[in-house]
Structures are given as C-alpha cells and as structure tokens.
GROMACS .gro file of C-alpha atoms in nm:
model
  212
    1UNK     CA    1   4.433  -2.288  -2.801
    2UNK     CA    2   4.666  -1.995  -2.908
    3UNK     CA    3   4.779  -1.978  -3.273
    4UNK     CA    4   4.978  -1.668  -3.391
    5UNK     CA    5   5.041  -1.629  -3.768
    6UNK     CA    6   5.213  -1.337  -3.952
    7UNK     CA    7   5.174  -1.107  -3.658
    8UNK     CA    8   5.320  -0.756  -3.690
    9UNK     CA    9   5.268  -0.457  -3.461
   10UNK     CA   10   5.389  -0.100  -3.533
   11UNK     CA   11   5.439   0.159  -3.257
   12UNK     CA   12   5.545   0.400  -3.530
   13UNK     CA   13   5.688   0.391  -3.877
   14UNK     CA   14   6.046   0.332  -3.722
   15UNK     CA   15   5.935   0.086  -3.464
   16UNK     CA   16   5.776  -0.233  -3.612
   17UNK     CA   17   5.776  -0.564  -3.438
   18UNK     CA   18   5.758  -0.895  -3.632
   19UNK     CA   19   5.666  -1.187  -3.424
   20UNK     CA   20   5.741  -1.541  -3.525
   21UNK     CA   21   5.449  -1.785  -3.568
   22UNK     CA   22   5.365  -2.031  -3.301
   23UNK     CA   23   5.095  -2.243  -3.147
   24UNK     CA   24   5.023  -2.319  -2.787
   25UNK     CA   25   4.810  -2.621  -2.694
   26UNK     CA   26   4.553  -2.614  -2.415
   27UNK     CA   27   4.689  -2.666  -2.067
   28UNK     CA   28   5.040  -2.602  -2.159
   29UNK     CA   29   5.271  -2.383  -1.960
   30UNK     CA   30   5.502  -2.147  -2.164
   31UNK     CA   31   5.764  -1.869  -2.099
   32UNK     CA   32   5.794  -1.579  -2.334
   33UNK     CA   33   6.164  -1.488  -2.310
   34UNK     CA   34   6.368  -1.197  -2.456
   35UNK     CA   35   6.556  -0.877  -2.375
   36UNK     CA   36   6.385  -0.548  -2.302
   37UNK     CA   37   6.233  -0.418  -2.622
   38UNK     CA   38   6.190  -0.761  -2.783
   39UNK     CA   39   5.811  -0.730  -2.758
   40UNK     CA   40   5.715  -0.963  -2.476
   41UNK     CA   41   5.458  -0.741  -2.311
   42UNK     CA   42   5.332  -0.618  -2.655
   43UNK     CA   43   5.282  -0.995  -2.743
   44UNK     CA   44   5.068  -1.064  -2.438
   45UNK     CA   45   4.868  -0.768  -2.504
   46UNK     CA   46   4.804  -0.864  -2.857
   47UNK     CA   47   4.701  -1.216  -2.735
   48UNK     CA   48   4.457  -1.073  -2.494
   49UNK     CA   49   4.333  -0.804  -2.737
   50UNK     CA   50   4.442  -0.516  -2.522
   51UNK     CA   51   4.631  -0.395  -2.825
   52UNK     CA   52   4.498  -0.452  -3.188
   53UNK     CA   53   4.730  -0.606  -3.434
   54UNK     CA   54   4.783  -0.410  -3.754
   55UNK     CA   55   4.874  -0.740  -3.939
   56UNK     CA   56   4.843  -1.117  -3.874
   57UNK     CA   57   4.611  -1.366  -3.703
   58UNK     CA   58   4.571  -1.420  -3.327
   59UNK     CA   59   4.341  -1.699  -3.272
   60UNK     CA   60   4.239  -1.783  -2.910
   61UNK     CA   61   4.010  -2.061  -2.813
   62UNK     CA   62   3.931  -2.099  -3.192
   63UNK     CA   63   3.829  -1.730  -3.220
   64UNK     CA   64   4.034  -1.487  -3.438
   65UNK     CA   65   4.030  -1.196  -3.196
   66UNK     CA   66   4.155  -0.958  -3.453
   67UNK     CA   67   3.807  -0.970  -3.609
   68UNK     CA   68   3.618  -0.880  -3.275
   69UNK     CA   69   3.484  -0.538  -3.203
   70UNK     CA   70   3.586  -0.367  -2.874
   71UNK     CA   71   3.267  -0.472  -2.696
   72UNK     CA   72   3.308  -0.837  -2.806
   73UNK     CA   73   3.674  -0.810  -2.697
   74UNK     CA   74   3.563  -0.709  -2.355
   75UNK     CA   75   3.322  -1.005  -2.325
   76UNK     CA   76   3.569  -1.248  -2.464
   77UNK     CA   77   3.847  -1.137  -2.236
   78UNK     CA   78   3.620  -1.158  -1.927
   79UNK     CA   79   3.511  -1.510  -2.019
   80UNK     CA   80   3.832  -1.667  -2.139
   81UNK     CA   81   4.134  -1.459  -2.022
   82UNK     CA   82   4.280  -1.390  -1.688
   83UNK     CA   83   4.562  -1.127  -1.689
   84UNK     CA   84   4.824  -1.069  -1.429
   85UNK     CA   85   4.991  -0.716  -1.494
   86UNK     CA   86   5.328  -0.601  -1.375
   87UNK     CA   87   5.134  -0.358  -1.147
   88UNK     CA   88   4.844  -0.525  -0.966
   89UNK     CA   89   4.586  -0.233  -1.054
   90UNK     CA   90   4.388  -0.314  -0.742
   91UNK     CA   91   4.174  -0.037  -0.593
   92UNK     CA   92   4.332   0.030  -0.245
   93UNK     CA   93   4.003   0.165  -0.088
   94UNK     CA   94   3.805  -0.145  -0.161
   95UNK     CA   95   3.834  -0.480   0.022
   96UNK     CA   96   3.976  -0.784  -0.116
   97UNK     CA   97   3.621  -0.934  -0.192
   98UNK     CA   98   3.514  -0.608  -0.355
   99UNK     CA   99   3.818  -0.601  -0.591
  100UNK     CA  100   3.752  -0.953  -0.681
  101UNK     CA  101   3.381  -0.916  -0.755
  102UNK     CA  102   3.480  -0.634  -1.014
  103UNK     CA  103   3.609  -0.922  -1.239
  104UNK     CA  104   3.276  -1.078  -1.314
  105UNK     CA  105   3.101  -0.748  -1.305
  106UNK     CA  106   3.314  -0.602  -1.579
  107UNK     CA  107   3.270  -0.913  -1.776
  108UNK     CA  108   2.903  -0.890  -1.741
  109UNK     CA  109   2.893  -1.219  -1.553
  110UNK     CA  110   2.732  -1.330  -1.246
  111UNK     CA  111   2.898  -1.203  -0.919
  112UNK     CA  112   2.938  -1.515  -0.709
  113UNK     CA  113   3.066  -1.452  -0.356
  114UNK     CA  114   3.115  -1.825  -0.304
  115UNK     CA  115   3.352  -1.845  -0.599
  116UNK     CA  116   3.550  -1.554  -0.435
  117UNK     CA  117   3.569  -1.749  -0.111
  118UNK     CA  118   3.677  -2.056  -0.306
  119UNK     CA  119   3.965  -1.884  -0.480
  120UNK     CA  120   4.084  -1.700  -0.166
  121UNK     CA  121   4.087  -2.031   0.028
  122UNK     CA  122   4.288  -2.197  -0.258
  123UNK     CA  123   4.551  -1.917  -0.237
  124UNK     CA  124   4.558  -1.908   0.141
  125UNK     CA  125   4.393  -1.571   0.159
  126UNK     CA  126   4.066  -1.676   0.312
  127UNK     CA  127   4.112  -1.459   0.628
  128UNK     CA  128   4.191  -1.153   0.426
  129UNK     CA  129   3.847  -1.137   0.234
  130UNK     CA  130   3.720  -0.835   0.420
  131UNK     CA  131   4.062  -0.662   0.439
  132UNK     CA  132   4.126  -0.342   0.237
  133UNK     CA  133   4.419  -0.374  -0.030
  134UNK     CA  134   4.615  -0.091   0.154
  135UNK     CA  135   4.627  -0.314   0.460
  136UNK     CA  136   4.794  -0.597   0.267
  137UNK     CA  137   5.165  -0.683   0.237
  138UNK     CA  138   5.299  -0.683  -0.129
  139UNK     CA  139   5.297  -1.064  -0.148
  140UNK     CA  140   4.944  -1.063  -0.025
  141UNK     CA  141   4.829  -0.803  -0.280
  142UNK     CA  142   4.999  -1.013  -0.554
  143UNK     CA  143   4.799  -1.319  -0.445
  144UNK     CA  144   4.481  -1.106  -0.479
  145UNK     CA  145   4.585  -0.997  -0.835
  146UNK     CA  146   4.637  -1.376  -0.916
  147UNK     CA  147   4.284  -1.439  -0.764
  148UNK     CA  148   4.130  -1.191  -0.979
  149UNK     CA  149   4.293  -1.334  -1.285
  150UNK     CA  150   4.155  -1.690  -1.226
  151UNK     CA  151   3.810  -1.592  -1.052
  152UNK     CA  152   3.625  -1.624  -1.389
  153UNK     CA  153   3.782  -1.970  -1.455
  154UNK     CA  154   3.979  -1.851  -1.777
  155UNK     CA  155   4.111  -2.088  -2.017
  156UNK     CA  156   4.431  -1.898  -2.048
  157UNK     CA  157   4.612  -1.706  -1.787
  158UNK     CA  158   4.868  -1.436  -1.899
  159UNK     CA  159   5.128  -1.308  -1.655
  160UNK     CA  160   5.347  -1.015  -1.727
  161UNK     CA  161   5.692  -1.023  -1.538
  162UNK     CA  162   5.527  -1.167  -1.220
  163UNK     CA  163   5.856  -1.244  -1.051
  164UNK     CA  164   6.112  -0.977  -1.160
  165UNK     CA  165   6.082  -0.760  -0.835
  166UNK     CA  166   6.105  -1.054  -0.609
  167UNK     CA  167   6.371  -1.233  -0.411
  168UNK     CA  168   6.445  -1.606  -0.479
  169UNK     CA  169   6.228  -1.747  -0.202
  170UNK     CA  170   5.946  -1.518  -0.314
  171UNK     CA  171   5.998  -1.606  -0.674
  172UNK     CA  172   5.978  -1.980  -0.621
  173UNK     CA  173   5.646  -1.932  -0.424
  174UNK     CA  174   5.491  -1.729  -0.698
  175UNK     CA  175   5.596  -1.956  -0.991
  176UNK     CA  176   5.474  -2.252  -0.775
  177UNK     CA  177   5.140  -2.080  -0.719
  178UNK     CA  178   5.095  -1.991  -1.074
  179UNK     CA  179   5.160  -2.337  -1.211
  180UNK     CA  180   4.961  -2.496  -0.933
  181UNK     CA  181   4.658  -2.278  -1.005
  182UNK     CA  182   4.682  -2.323  -1.373
  183UNK     CA  183   4.718  -2.702  -1.338
  184UNK     CA  184   4.406  -2.725  -1.121
  185UNK     CA  185   4.190  -2.511  -1.341
  186UNK     CA  186   4.337  -2.680  -1.654
  187UNK     CA  187   4.433  -2.335  -1.787
  188UNK     CA  188   4.707  -2.255  -2.035
  189UNK     CA  189   4.980  -2.038  -1.869
  190UNK     CA  190   5.176  -1.802  -2.060
  191UNK     CA  191   5.448  -1.590  -1.856
  192UNK     CA  192   5.629  -1.308  -2.010
  193UNK     CA  193   5.964  -1.254  -1.839
  194UNK     CA  194   6.337  -1.172  -1.852
  195UNK     CA  195   6.378  -1.360  -1.517
  196UNK     CA  196   6.649  -1.612  -1.593
  197UNK     CA  197   6.539  -1.801  -1.271
  198UNK     CA  198   6.220  -1.940  -1.444
  199UNK     CA  199   6.407  -2.099  -1.736
  200UNK     CA  200   6.453  -2.410  -1.530
  201UNK     CA  201   6.099  -2.412  -1.409
  202UNK     CA  202   5.906  -2.400  -1.733
  203UNK     CA  203   6.010  -2.637  -2.020
  204UNK     CA  204   5.821  -2.470  -2.309
  205UNK     CA  205   5.977  -2.160  -2.403
  206UNK     CA  206   5.944  -1.890  -2.691
  207UNK     CA  207   6.258  -1.659  -2.724
  208UNK     CA  208   6.173  -1.317  -2.892
  209UNK     CA  209   6.457  -1.171  -3.076
  210UNK     CA  210   6.526  -0.788  -3.069
  211UNK     CA  211   6.370  -0.641  -3.385
  212UNK     CA  212   6.589  -0.425  -3.595
   0.00000   0.00000   0.00000
C-alpha cells in the first residue's frame, strides 16, 4: 500500500532529511511520531506528492509517485488520497455541500450530491449541509474537513496534527471518528502527530528522529 525506500528531501544544502525505509499494509492505522523538525509533515507531503522527493522511492497503491507528472499526481491524489491538513482550508463563503463538491471537481470526478449526503450523515453533520462554513463551530468545521478527505473514497487517509489544538474530550472524539471512518471505508490511516495522547490509541508507530 505504501512503500518508502531511500527517501531524502532537501530544504537547502544545510537542511537535508533522511527518512528510514518502511512499508504500510492496506487498512492499517499508523502514527508518525517525532519532535518538531523531525519531518512528520514533510513525510506526509512526500507520500501524497504535494512535495517532490529529490531521492528515493515513494510507492503508493503500487504506483511510484516520484515518476508521475504534476497533472498525473493531481489525478492520482484525487482518486487515491484524502488529506486532512492542520488548517482546514475550507472556503468560508461557501456552504458545506459546496465545499465538499470541490473535492470530486478538482479530481475531475463526477460530483455526486448523494455521496455528500451519505458522508455528512456518517459524520453526524447532515443538518449542516446548507450551512456556510463561517456559521460552524471549530469542531463542526473539522468534521467537514474530514468529510472532504473521505468523499472520493480514498484508499489512504493522511492526517496532519488533527488533535494538537484540542482538549482531551475533543481529542478522543476526533481520533475515534478518524479510526471509525477509516475502518468503515477500509482505508489506510496515517496520522502525523506529536500528541502523546494518541500513542495508546494506535499501535503501529513510526518514530522519526531529528536529523543532524
């Protein structure tokens, strides 16, 4: 499902990150752990193709994404990957439904309003479909961001620090939601975090060390 080998990323000649080799099997749930600067977010971006690696192999769903063009990457991401960013990147002036319909549109896939309704119902947000993002609470907006990530039925869900700004109760709700959604869709779940509260919730863990 995800295979990383010999992966190196350079921000500059002085800042080079070497990642350990690892493999993740379809349907598994993983944490990427490490201190600030260890490369957790960078690794997520490399797996998703949002950053291009300068060295090494990143194989996702049996495709070496390092060999894809930008347009091929855009299509691949839309079809195979769901990304939950640290900031939700939702458009405040649009409704929840309109924000979600952007996901298949950008992936050049069919816009299916029944799929939007299905996902919102799954996340307990069916009554907010016509609400604008600016009318939602922070927790509700986060659920919309999760809905957007799973709308296209991705094989891999990537989440970047989804609980770092949350209290204990909200943290539990979000991690439960992510794991339930991933299990129901049989998606692989990879969470990058420094939140120590998650270590007891997800057994498979990859600890990134601070690069010199």
